[in-house]
XYZ file of C-alpha atoms in Angstrom:
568
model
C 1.348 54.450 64.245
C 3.507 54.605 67.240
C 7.015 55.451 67.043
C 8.764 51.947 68.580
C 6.202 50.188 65.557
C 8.157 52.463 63.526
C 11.124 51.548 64.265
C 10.737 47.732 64.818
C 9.573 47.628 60.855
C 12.132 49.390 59.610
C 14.901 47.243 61.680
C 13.133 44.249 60.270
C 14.039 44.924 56.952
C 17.959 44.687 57.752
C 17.511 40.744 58.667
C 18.479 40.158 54.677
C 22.039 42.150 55.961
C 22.590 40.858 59.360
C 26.032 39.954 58.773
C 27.191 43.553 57.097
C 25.911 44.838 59.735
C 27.573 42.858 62.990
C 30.760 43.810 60.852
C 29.943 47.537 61.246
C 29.048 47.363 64.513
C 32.351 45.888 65.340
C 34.254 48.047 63.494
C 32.703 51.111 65.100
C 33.499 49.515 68.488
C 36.769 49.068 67.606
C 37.108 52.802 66.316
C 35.743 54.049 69.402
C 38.069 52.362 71.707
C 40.744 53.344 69.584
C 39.633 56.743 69.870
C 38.858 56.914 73.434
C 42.239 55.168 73.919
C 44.301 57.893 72.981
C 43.363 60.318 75.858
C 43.985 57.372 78.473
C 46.696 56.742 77.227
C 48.456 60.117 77.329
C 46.945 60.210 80.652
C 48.896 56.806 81.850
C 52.273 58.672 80.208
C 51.978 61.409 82.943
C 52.352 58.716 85.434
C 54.526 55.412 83.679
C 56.360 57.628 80.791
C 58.163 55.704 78.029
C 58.269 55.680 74.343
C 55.891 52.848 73.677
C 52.424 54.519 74.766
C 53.548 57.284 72.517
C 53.680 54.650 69.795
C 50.707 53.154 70.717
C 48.909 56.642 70.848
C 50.130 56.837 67.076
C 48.586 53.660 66.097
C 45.273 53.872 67.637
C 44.675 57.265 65.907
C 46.302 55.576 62.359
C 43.058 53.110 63.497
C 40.507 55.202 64.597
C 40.399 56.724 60.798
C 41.189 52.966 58.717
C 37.757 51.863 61.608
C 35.527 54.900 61.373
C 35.809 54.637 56.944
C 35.012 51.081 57.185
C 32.433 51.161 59.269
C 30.674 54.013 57.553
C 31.137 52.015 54.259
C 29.644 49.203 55.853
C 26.732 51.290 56.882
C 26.003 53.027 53.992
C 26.019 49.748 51.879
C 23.607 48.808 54.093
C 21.542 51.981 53.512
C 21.614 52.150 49.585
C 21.052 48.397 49.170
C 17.854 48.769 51.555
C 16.745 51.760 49.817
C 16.647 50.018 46.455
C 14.581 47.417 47.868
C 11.913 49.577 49.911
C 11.649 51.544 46.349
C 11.090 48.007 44.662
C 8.243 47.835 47.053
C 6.744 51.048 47.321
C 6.553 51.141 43.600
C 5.356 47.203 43.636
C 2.183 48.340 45.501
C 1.192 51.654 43.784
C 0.968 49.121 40.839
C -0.820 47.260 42.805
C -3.207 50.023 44.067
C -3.676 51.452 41.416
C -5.871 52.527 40.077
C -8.987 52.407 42.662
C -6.830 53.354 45.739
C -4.760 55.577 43.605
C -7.834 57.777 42.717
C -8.023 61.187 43.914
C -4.541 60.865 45.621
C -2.214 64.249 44.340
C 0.731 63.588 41.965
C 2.990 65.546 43.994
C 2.308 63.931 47.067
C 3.098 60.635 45.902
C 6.549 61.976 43.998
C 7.258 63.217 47.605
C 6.931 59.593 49.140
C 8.583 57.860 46.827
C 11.519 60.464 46.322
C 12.054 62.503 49.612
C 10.790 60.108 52.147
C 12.326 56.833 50.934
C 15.516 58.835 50.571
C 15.046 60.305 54.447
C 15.061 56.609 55.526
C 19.172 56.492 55.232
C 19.508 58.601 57.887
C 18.118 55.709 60.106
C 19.886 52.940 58.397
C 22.792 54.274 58.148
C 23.480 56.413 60.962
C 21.040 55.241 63.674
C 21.008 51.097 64.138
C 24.485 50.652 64.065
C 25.463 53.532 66.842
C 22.710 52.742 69.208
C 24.458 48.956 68.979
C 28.010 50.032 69.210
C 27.076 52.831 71.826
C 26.126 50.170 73.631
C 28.597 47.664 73.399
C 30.958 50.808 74.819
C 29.264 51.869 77.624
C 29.310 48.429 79.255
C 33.114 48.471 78.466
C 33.922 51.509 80.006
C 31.134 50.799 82.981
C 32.937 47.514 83.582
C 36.581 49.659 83.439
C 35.274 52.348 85.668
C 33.897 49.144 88.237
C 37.038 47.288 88.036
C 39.091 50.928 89.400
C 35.823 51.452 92.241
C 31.989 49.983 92.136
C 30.751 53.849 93.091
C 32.862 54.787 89.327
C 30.844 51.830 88.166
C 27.481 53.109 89.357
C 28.114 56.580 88.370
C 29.204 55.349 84.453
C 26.257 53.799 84.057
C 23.890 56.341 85.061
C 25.524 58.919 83.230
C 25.309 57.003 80.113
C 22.067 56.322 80.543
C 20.735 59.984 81.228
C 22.374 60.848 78.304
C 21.832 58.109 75.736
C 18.555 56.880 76.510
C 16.236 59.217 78.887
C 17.343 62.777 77.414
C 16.517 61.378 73.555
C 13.415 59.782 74.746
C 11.792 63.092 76.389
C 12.925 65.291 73.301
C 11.239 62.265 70.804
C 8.164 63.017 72.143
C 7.921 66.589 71.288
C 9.529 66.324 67.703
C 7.747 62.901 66.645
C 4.213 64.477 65.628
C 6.171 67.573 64.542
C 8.297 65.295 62.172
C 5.434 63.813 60.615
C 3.414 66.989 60.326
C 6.656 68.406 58.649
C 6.800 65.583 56.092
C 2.513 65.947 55.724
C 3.476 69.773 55.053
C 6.266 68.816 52.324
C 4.528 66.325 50.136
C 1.370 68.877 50.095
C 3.665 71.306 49.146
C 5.453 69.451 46.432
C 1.659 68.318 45.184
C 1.376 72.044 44.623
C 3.868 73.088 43.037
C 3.515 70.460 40.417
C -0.047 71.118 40.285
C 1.013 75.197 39.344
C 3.998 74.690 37.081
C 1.236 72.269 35.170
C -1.460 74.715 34.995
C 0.416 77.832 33.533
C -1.906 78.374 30.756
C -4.885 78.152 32.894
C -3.363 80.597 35.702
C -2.253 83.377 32.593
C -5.372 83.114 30.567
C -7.565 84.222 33.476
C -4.584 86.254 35.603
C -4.667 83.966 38.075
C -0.455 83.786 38.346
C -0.191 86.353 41.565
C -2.652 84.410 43.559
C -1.788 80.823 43.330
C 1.994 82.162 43.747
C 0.521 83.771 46.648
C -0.941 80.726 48.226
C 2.642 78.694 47.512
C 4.364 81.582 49.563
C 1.584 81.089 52.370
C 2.451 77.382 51.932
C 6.008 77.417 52.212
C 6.168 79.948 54.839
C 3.961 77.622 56.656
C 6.569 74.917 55.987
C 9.634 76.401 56.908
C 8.042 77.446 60.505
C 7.500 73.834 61.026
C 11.205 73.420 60.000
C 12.323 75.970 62.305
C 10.213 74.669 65.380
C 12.266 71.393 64.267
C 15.842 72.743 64.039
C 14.955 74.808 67.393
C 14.472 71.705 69.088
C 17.426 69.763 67.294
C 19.548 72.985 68.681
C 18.235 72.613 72.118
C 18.822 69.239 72.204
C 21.893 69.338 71.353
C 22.971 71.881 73.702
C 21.127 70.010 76.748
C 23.312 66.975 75.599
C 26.396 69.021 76.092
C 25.563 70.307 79.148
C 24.627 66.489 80.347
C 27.810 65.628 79.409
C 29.860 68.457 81.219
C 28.039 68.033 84.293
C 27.922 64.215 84.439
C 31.719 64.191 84.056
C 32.006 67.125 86.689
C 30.065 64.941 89.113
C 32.093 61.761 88.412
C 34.970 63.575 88.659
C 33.822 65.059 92.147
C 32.961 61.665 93.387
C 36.530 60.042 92.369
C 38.021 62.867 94.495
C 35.725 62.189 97.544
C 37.246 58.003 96.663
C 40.801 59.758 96.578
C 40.850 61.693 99.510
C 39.162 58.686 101.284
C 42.294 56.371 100.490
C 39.825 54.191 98.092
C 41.389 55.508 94.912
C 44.541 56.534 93.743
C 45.309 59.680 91.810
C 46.410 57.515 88.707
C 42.956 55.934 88.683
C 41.416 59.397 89.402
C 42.725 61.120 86.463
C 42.568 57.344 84.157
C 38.835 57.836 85.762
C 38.073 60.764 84.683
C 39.719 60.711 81.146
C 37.470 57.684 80.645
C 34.799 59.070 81.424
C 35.252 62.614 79.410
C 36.371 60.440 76.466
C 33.541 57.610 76.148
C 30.392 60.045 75.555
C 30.998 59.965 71.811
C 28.604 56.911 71.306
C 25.715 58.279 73.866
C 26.069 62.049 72.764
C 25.245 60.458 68.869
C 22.454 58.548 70.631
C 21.325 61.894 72.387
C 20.941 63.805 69.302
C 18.722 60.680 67.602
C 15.741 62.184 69.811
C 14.914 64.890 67.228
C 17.209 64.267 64.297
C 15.023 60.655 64.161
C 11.623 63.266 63.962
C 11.363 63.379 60.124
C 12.552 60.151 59.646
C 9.869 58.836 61.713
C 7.489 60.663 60.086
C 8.607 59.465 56.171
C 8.776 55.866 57.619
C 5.104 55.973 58.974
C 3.849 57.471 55.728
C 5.832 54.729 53.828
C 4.517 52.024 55.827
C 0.978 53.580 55.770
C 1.262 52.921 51.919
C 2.550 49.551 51.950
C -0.271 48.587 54.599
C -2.905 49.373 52.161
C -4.564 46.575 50.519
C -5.455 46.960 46.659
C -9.630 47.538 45.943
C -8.702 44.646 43.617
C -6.118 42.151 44.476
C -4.481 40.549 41.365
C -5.223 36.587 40.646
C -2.645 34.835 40.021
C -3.164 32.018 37.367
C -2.054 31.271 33.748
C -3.844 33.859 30.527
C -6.402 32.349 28.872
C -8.932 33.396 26.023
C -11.951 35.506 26.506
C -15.239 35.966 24.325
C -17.966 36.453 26.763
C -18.665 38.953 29.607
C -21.416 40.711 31.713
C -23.077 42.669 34.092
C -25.427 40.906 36.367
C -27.256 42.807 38.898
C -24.374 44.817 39.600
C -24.577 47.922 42.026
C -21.634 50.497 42.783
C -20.666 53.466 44.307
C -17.283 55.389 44.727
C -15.477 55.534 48.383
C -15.356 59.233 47.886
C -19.463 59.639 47.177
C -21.645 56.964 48.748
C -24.358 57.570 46.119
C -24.844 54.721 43.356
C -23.206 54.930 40.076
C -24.880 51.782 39.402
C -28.256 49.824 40.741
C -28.768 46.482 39.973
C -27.503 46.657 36.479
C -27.320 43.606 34.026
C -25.671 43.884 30.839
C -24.673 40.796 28.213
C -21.885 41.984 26.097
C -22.152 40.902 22.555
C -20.050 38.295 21.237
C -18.782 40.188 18.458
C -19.831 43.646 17.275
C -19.728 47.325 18.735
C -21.862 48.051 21.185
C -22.287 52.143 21.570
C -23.018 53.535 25.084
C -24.277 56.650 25.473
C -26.067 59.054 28.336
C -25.233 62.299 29.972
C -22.521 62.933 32.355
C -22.558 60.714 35.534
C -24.643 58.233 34.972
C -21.798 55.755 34.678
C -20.627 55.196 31.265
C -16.891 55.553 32.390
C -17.544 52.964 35.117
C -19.387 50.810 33.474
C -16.072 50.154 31.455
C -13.758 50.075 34.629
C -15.970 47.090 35.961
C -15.036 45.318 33.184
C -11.904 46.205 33.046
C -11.705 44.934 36.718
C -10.385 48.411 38.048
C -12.783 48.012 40.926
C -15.131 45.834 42.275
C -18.990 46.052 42.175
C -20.612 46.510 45.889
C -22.977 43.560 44.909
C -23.728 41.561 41.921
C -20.796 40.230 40.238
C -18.843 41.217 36.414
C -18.421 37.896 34.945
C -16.314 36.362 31.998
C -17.280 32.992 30.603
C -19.519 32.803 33.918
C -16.900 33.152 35.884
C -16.814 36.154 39.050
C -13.847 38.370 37.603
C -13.063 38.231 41.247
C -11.964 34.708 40.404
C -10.353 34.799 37.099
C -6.784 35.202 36.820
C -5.974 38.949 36.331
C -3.181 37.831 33.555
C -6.504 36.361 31.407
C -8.137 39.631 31.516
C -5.212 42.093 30.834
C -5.005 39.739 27.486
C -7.697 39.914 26.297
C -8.423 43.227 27.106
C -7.019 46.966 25.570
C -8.712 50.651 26.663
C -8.306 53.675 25.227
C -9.521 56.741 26.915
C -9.717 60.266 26.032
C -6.603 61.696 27.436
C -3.865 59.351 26.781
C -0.699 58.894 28.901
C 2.202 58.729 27.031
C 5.639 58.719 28.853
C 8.849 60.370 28.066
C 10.386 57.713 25.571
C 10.297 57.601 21.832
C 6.895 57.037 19.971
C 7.624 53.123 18.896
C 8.720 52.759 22.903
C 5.741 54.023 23.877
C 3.962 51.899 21.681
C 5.344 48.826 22.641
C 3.678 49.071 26.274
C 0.945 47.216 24.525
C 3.104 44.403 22.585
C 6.595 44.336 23.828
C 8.070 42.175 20.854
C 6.541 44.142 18.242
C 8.017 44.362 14.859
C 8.322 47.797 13.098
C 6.256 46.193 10.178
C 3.266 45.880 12.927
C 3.950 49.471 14.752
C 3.175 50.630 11.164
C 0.503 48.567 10.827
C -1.194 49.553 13.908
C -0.606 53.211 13.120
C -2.016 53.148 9.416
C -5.269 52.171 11.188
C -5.216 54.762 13.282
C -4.478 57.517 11.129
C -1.329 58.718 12.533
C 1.380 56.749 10.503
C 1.614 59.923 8.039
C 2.224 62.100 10.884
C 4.746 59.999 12.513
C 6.710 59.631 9.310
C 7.170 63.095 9.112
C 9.041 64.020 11.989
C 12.834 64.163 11.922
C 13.420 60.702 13.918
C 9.836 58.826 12.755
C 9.345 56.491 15.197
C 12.228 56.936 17.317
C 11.080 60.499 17.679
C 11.090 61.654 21.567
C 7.225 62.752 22.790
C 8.010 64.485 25.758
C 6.775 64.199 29.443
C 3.029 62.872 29.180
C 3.229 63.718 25.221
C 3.462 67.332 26.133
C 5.049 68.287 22.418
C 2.002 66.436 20.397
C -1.852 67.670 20.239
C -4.482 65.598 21.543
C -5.484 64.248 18.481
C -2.365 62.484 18.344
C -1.928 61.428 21.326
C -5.687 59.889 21.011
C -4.691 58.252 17.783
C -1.348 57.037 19.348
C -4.017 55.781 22.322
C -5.592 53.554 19.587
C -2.281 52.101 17.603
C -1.818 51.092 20.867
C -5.335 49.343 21.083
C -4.600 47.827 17.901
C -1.334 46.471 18.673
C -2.547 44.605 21.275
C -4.943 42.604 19.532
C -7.692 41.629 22.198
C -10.681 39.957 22.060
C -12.528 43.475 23.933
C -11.739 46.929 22.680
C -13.392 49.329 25.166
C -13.583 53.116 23.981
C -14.207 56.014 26.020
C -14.785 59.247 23.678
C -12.165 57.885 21.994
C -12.817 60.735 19.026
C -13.067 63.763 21.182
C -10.070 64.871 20.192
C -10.179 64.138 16.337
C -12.144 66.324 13.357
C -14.606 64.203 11.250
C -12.515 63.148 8.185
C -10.220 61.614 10.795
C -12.672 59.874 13.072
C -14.297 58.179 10.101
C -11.170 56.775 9.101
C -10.413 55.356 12.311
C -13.820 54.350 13.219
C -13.946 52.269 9.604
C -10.142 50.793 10.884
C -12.189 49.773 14.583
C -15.027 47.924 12.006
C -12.490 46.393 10.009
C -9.850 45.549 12.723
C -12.443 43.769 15.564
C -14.131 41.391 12.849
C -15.458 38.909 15.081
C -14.447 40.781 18.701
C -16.426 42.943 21.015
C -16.173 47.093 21.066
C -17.374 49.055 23.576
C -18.071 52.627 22.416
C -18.600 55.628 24.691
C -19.528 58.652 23.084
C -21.523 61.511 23.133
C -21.051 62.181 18.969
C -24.144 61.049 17.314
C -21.892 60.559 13.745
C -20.055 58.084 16.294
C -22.752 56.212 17.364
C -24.059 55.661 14.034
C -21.341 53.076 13.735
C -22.774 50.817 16.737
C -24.157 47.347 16.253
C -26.295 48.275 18.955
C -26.854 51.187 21.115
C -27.055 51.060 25.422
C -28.693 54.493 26.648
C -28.097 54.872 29.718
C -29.561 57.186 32.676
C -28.363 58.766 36.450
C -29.554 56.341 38.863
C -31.276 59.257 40.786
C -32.873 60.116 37.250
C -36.709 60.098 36.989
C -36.695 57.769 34.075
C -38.165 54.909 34.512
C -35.717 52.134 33.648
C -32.642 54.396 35.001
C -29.175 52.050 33.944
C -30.673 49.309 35.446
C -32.000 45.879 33.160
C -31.655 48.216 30.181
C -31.937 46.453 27.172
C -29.278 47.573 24.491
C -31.542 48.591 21.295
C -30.940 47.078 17.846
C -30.130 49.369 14.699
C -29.228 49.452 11.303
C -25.688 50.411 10.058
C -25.380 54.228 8.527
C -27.276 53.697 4.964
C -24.926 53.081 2.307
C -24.578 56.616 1.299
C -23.462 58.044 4.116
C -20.559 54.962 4.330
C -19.112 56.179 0.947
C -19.763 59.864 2.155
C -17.144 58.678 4.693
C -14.737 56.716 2.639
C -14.237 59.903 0.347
């Protein structure tokens, strides 16, 4: 993305604040001229004398401070309010990417975005539109001052402004823009890192595995903090090249309103008024200069933001009132992941059964797990359709399916809130009586009751201070709680011992009377609890019927004394 794209989507987000910030701009104006004012002034003293330029030197600095706070309040209201709102939206489409474009994608890299490169974007809104306006707005003040004294002063303003403000930061841009971007690339790969090794601490002890990974994040962030330096290096030179500009620009104007003098066309008042002006306006142009490589990383956080905001969802949301489900299926459907063009699926048709569980089962890959997401609507088959009530999912109003739909997989998130709070993600008005409820039937309520706070007990970042097992049986209250007419299971037992997965498999038979499980599982004890049974196969497989037009096979329940084997 080129830089001046950059920066003409970013400026269009400030439309919303146009007035707060014409008032900034004019109070930055204002502070300049009161600043600039002061050495003119003392310079007109040396010549006219009198008390009242003193006085007036007095107020303009009083000014310059009351101008400069206002119109860095203005700016930064700007900023945060602007912030909020491209947070609002970043986080608005990773919902709506995930979780097909969200796939694969490191954790860290997208706490980076959202954290370090939304937050690098104030730099630009507050401290970049406003001075490139009121820079400006001052050099065509000060050009039209330094015309009105001699057109040559005139001439000679404006190209010095320009040299300074506009063609020094646009040849120092070009060598920190891709270095900007590389250094923000660098960061969030970094960050990924980092979070990936502070995760994996068991892993990294158990096999001594600590010095090399720390190793690697050494290699990593020396790598970084060269890019940094190659960055401040050429923030330093720029810096001193503007002050150099500036020196020599004045020098030369300066020299040229002596040639004017000693040629009768300017007076020594105007000469020294002249040069005062000059020396005194760069303020704006030398902020301007420095926006050449100070704008690198911002640039480089704003293209990554915008990259992310570009990207269209695998699976757009349909808008459209919920409404009940009780049929769906597979027909003829074919799919393969982005990141591995072979098939998952070929030509597979499937009619879920109107009521029942229906136990899937097959080795690892031949698409158990996606056969699941298709329904759920998490992607999109490459041909074929998923329908509900014979509709294309890819028509049905996303609101209908999330209904009637609940998942449970085997690792299940759980945030950093207390257990009924992270219940409630599945029924928001919940009672306590039906938290309970839902728990009972999946074996946890015991466990819940005796912790210190019960349900308003804190589980920790992603659960991290419960076992699997509970977090699985958590997983379910929440499938419980939310009551759909399709429960789809995937190993949703792993976790569990048998006394514990019989009880909750019995709740699953008792609880979807009249709805529609989906079972993975590789447990045969699980299985026996199917209606039916799908066996599925790799596509690539040399059996003959592969997961395509299988034809789900009809069984018995567990004979009755295995059921009260269970019960006991």
């Amino acid at each position: 993305m080129k830089p001046l794209t950059i920066l003409r989507r970013l400026i269009g987000q400030v439309r919303s604040m146009t007035g707060w910030m014409v008032l900034a701009i004019l109070l930055g104006v204002a502070g300049f001229l009161a600043a600039i004012l002061i050495p003119v002034l003392a310079g007109m003293a040396l010549f006219e004398g009198g008390p009242v330029l003193l006085w007036i030197m007095g107020l303009c600095a009083v000014l310059r401070g009351v101008l400069r706070y206002g119109e860095q309040a203005c700016n930064h209201y700007i900023a945060f309010r602007l912030l909020a709102r491209i947070r609002d939206l970043v986080f608005g489409k990773l919902r709506a990417l995930a979780p097909a474009k969200l796939e694969g994608r490191r954790k860290g890299d997208l706490i980076s975005l959202i954290t370090s490169d939304v937050e690098l974007l104030e730099v630009f809104y507050a401290h970049t539109i406003s001075p490139v306006a009121i820079a400006l707005i001052v050099s065509l003040i000060f050009v039209a001052w330094q015309t009105s004294l001699n057109p040559w002063l005139g001439v000679a303003a404006a190209g010095s402004y320009a040299f300074v403000g506009v063609i020094l930061p646009w040849m120092q841009s070009r060598s920190a823009a891709a270095l900007g971007k590389t250094y923000r690339e660098e960061s969030g790969r970094l960050t990924a890192v980092v979070l990936e090794t502070i995760r994996g601490q068991m892993e990294l002890r158990q096999y001594g595995a600590q010095e090399r990974r720390l190793q690697d994040v050494q290699a990593r962030t020396a790598k970084l903090a060269e890019t940094e330096d190659r960055l401040k290096k050429l923030q330093g030179n720029a810096q001193g090249t503007a002050g150099v500009a500036v020196i020599l620009c004045a020098a030369g104007l300066l020299l040229l309103g002596g040639w004017l003098h000693r040629g009768g066309l300017l007076s020594a008042r105007d000469l020294v008024i002249s040069f005062l002006v000059q020396i005194s306006s760069f303020g704006p142009v030398i902020a301007l200069s420095n926006l050449g490589t100070g704008l690198s990383q911002t640039l480089g956080a704003g293209e990554r933001i915008l990259s992310l905001l570009d990207e269209s969802p695998a699976t757009p949301d349909i808008a459209g009132p919920a409404d009940d489900l009780s049929d769906m299926a597979l027909e003829n459907v074919s799919f393969a992941y982005e990141s591995c063009q072979t098939p998952v699926l070929e030509n597979m048709s499937l009619q879920l059964p109107a009521s029942g569980i229906l136990g899937v089962c097959g080795p690892s890959g031949c698409g158990k797990s996606t056969l699941v997401r298709l329904l759920m609507r998490f992607w999109d088959p490459r041909s074929g359709q998923v329908t509900a009530e014979g509709r294309d999912l890819r028509n049905l109003p996303t609101a209908t399916l999330r209904q009637a739909q609940a998942f449970v997989t085997q690792d299940t998130d759980l945030f950093h809130a207390t257990i009924a709070e992270n219940l409630c993600i599945a029924k928001p008005d919940a009672t306590r009586e039906e938290l309970e409820a839902a728990c009972r039937k999946a074996a946890i309520d015991d466990f819940i009751r005796t912790l210190p706070q019960g349900y308003d007990t804190m589980v920790g970042e992603l659960g991290s201070t419960l076992s699997g097992g509970e977090r699985q049986r958590l997983g379910l209250a929440r499938a419980f709680l939310r009551e759909g007419q399709f429960l789809f299971l995937d190993e949703p037992t792993s976790n569990l011992d048998s006394l514990n997965e019989g009880i909750i498999l019995q709740a699953i038979d008792r609880q979807m009377q009249g709805k529609t499980v989906v079972l993975i599982t590789h447990r045969k004890s699980t299985l026996g609890f199917a209606d039916e049974i799908l066996q599925m196969h790799p596509v690539h497989s040399d059996h003959s019927d592969r997961n395509a037009g299988l034809v789900t096979e009809k069984k018995r329940r567990l004979n009755s004394a295995m059921q009260k084997g269970i019960r006991g």
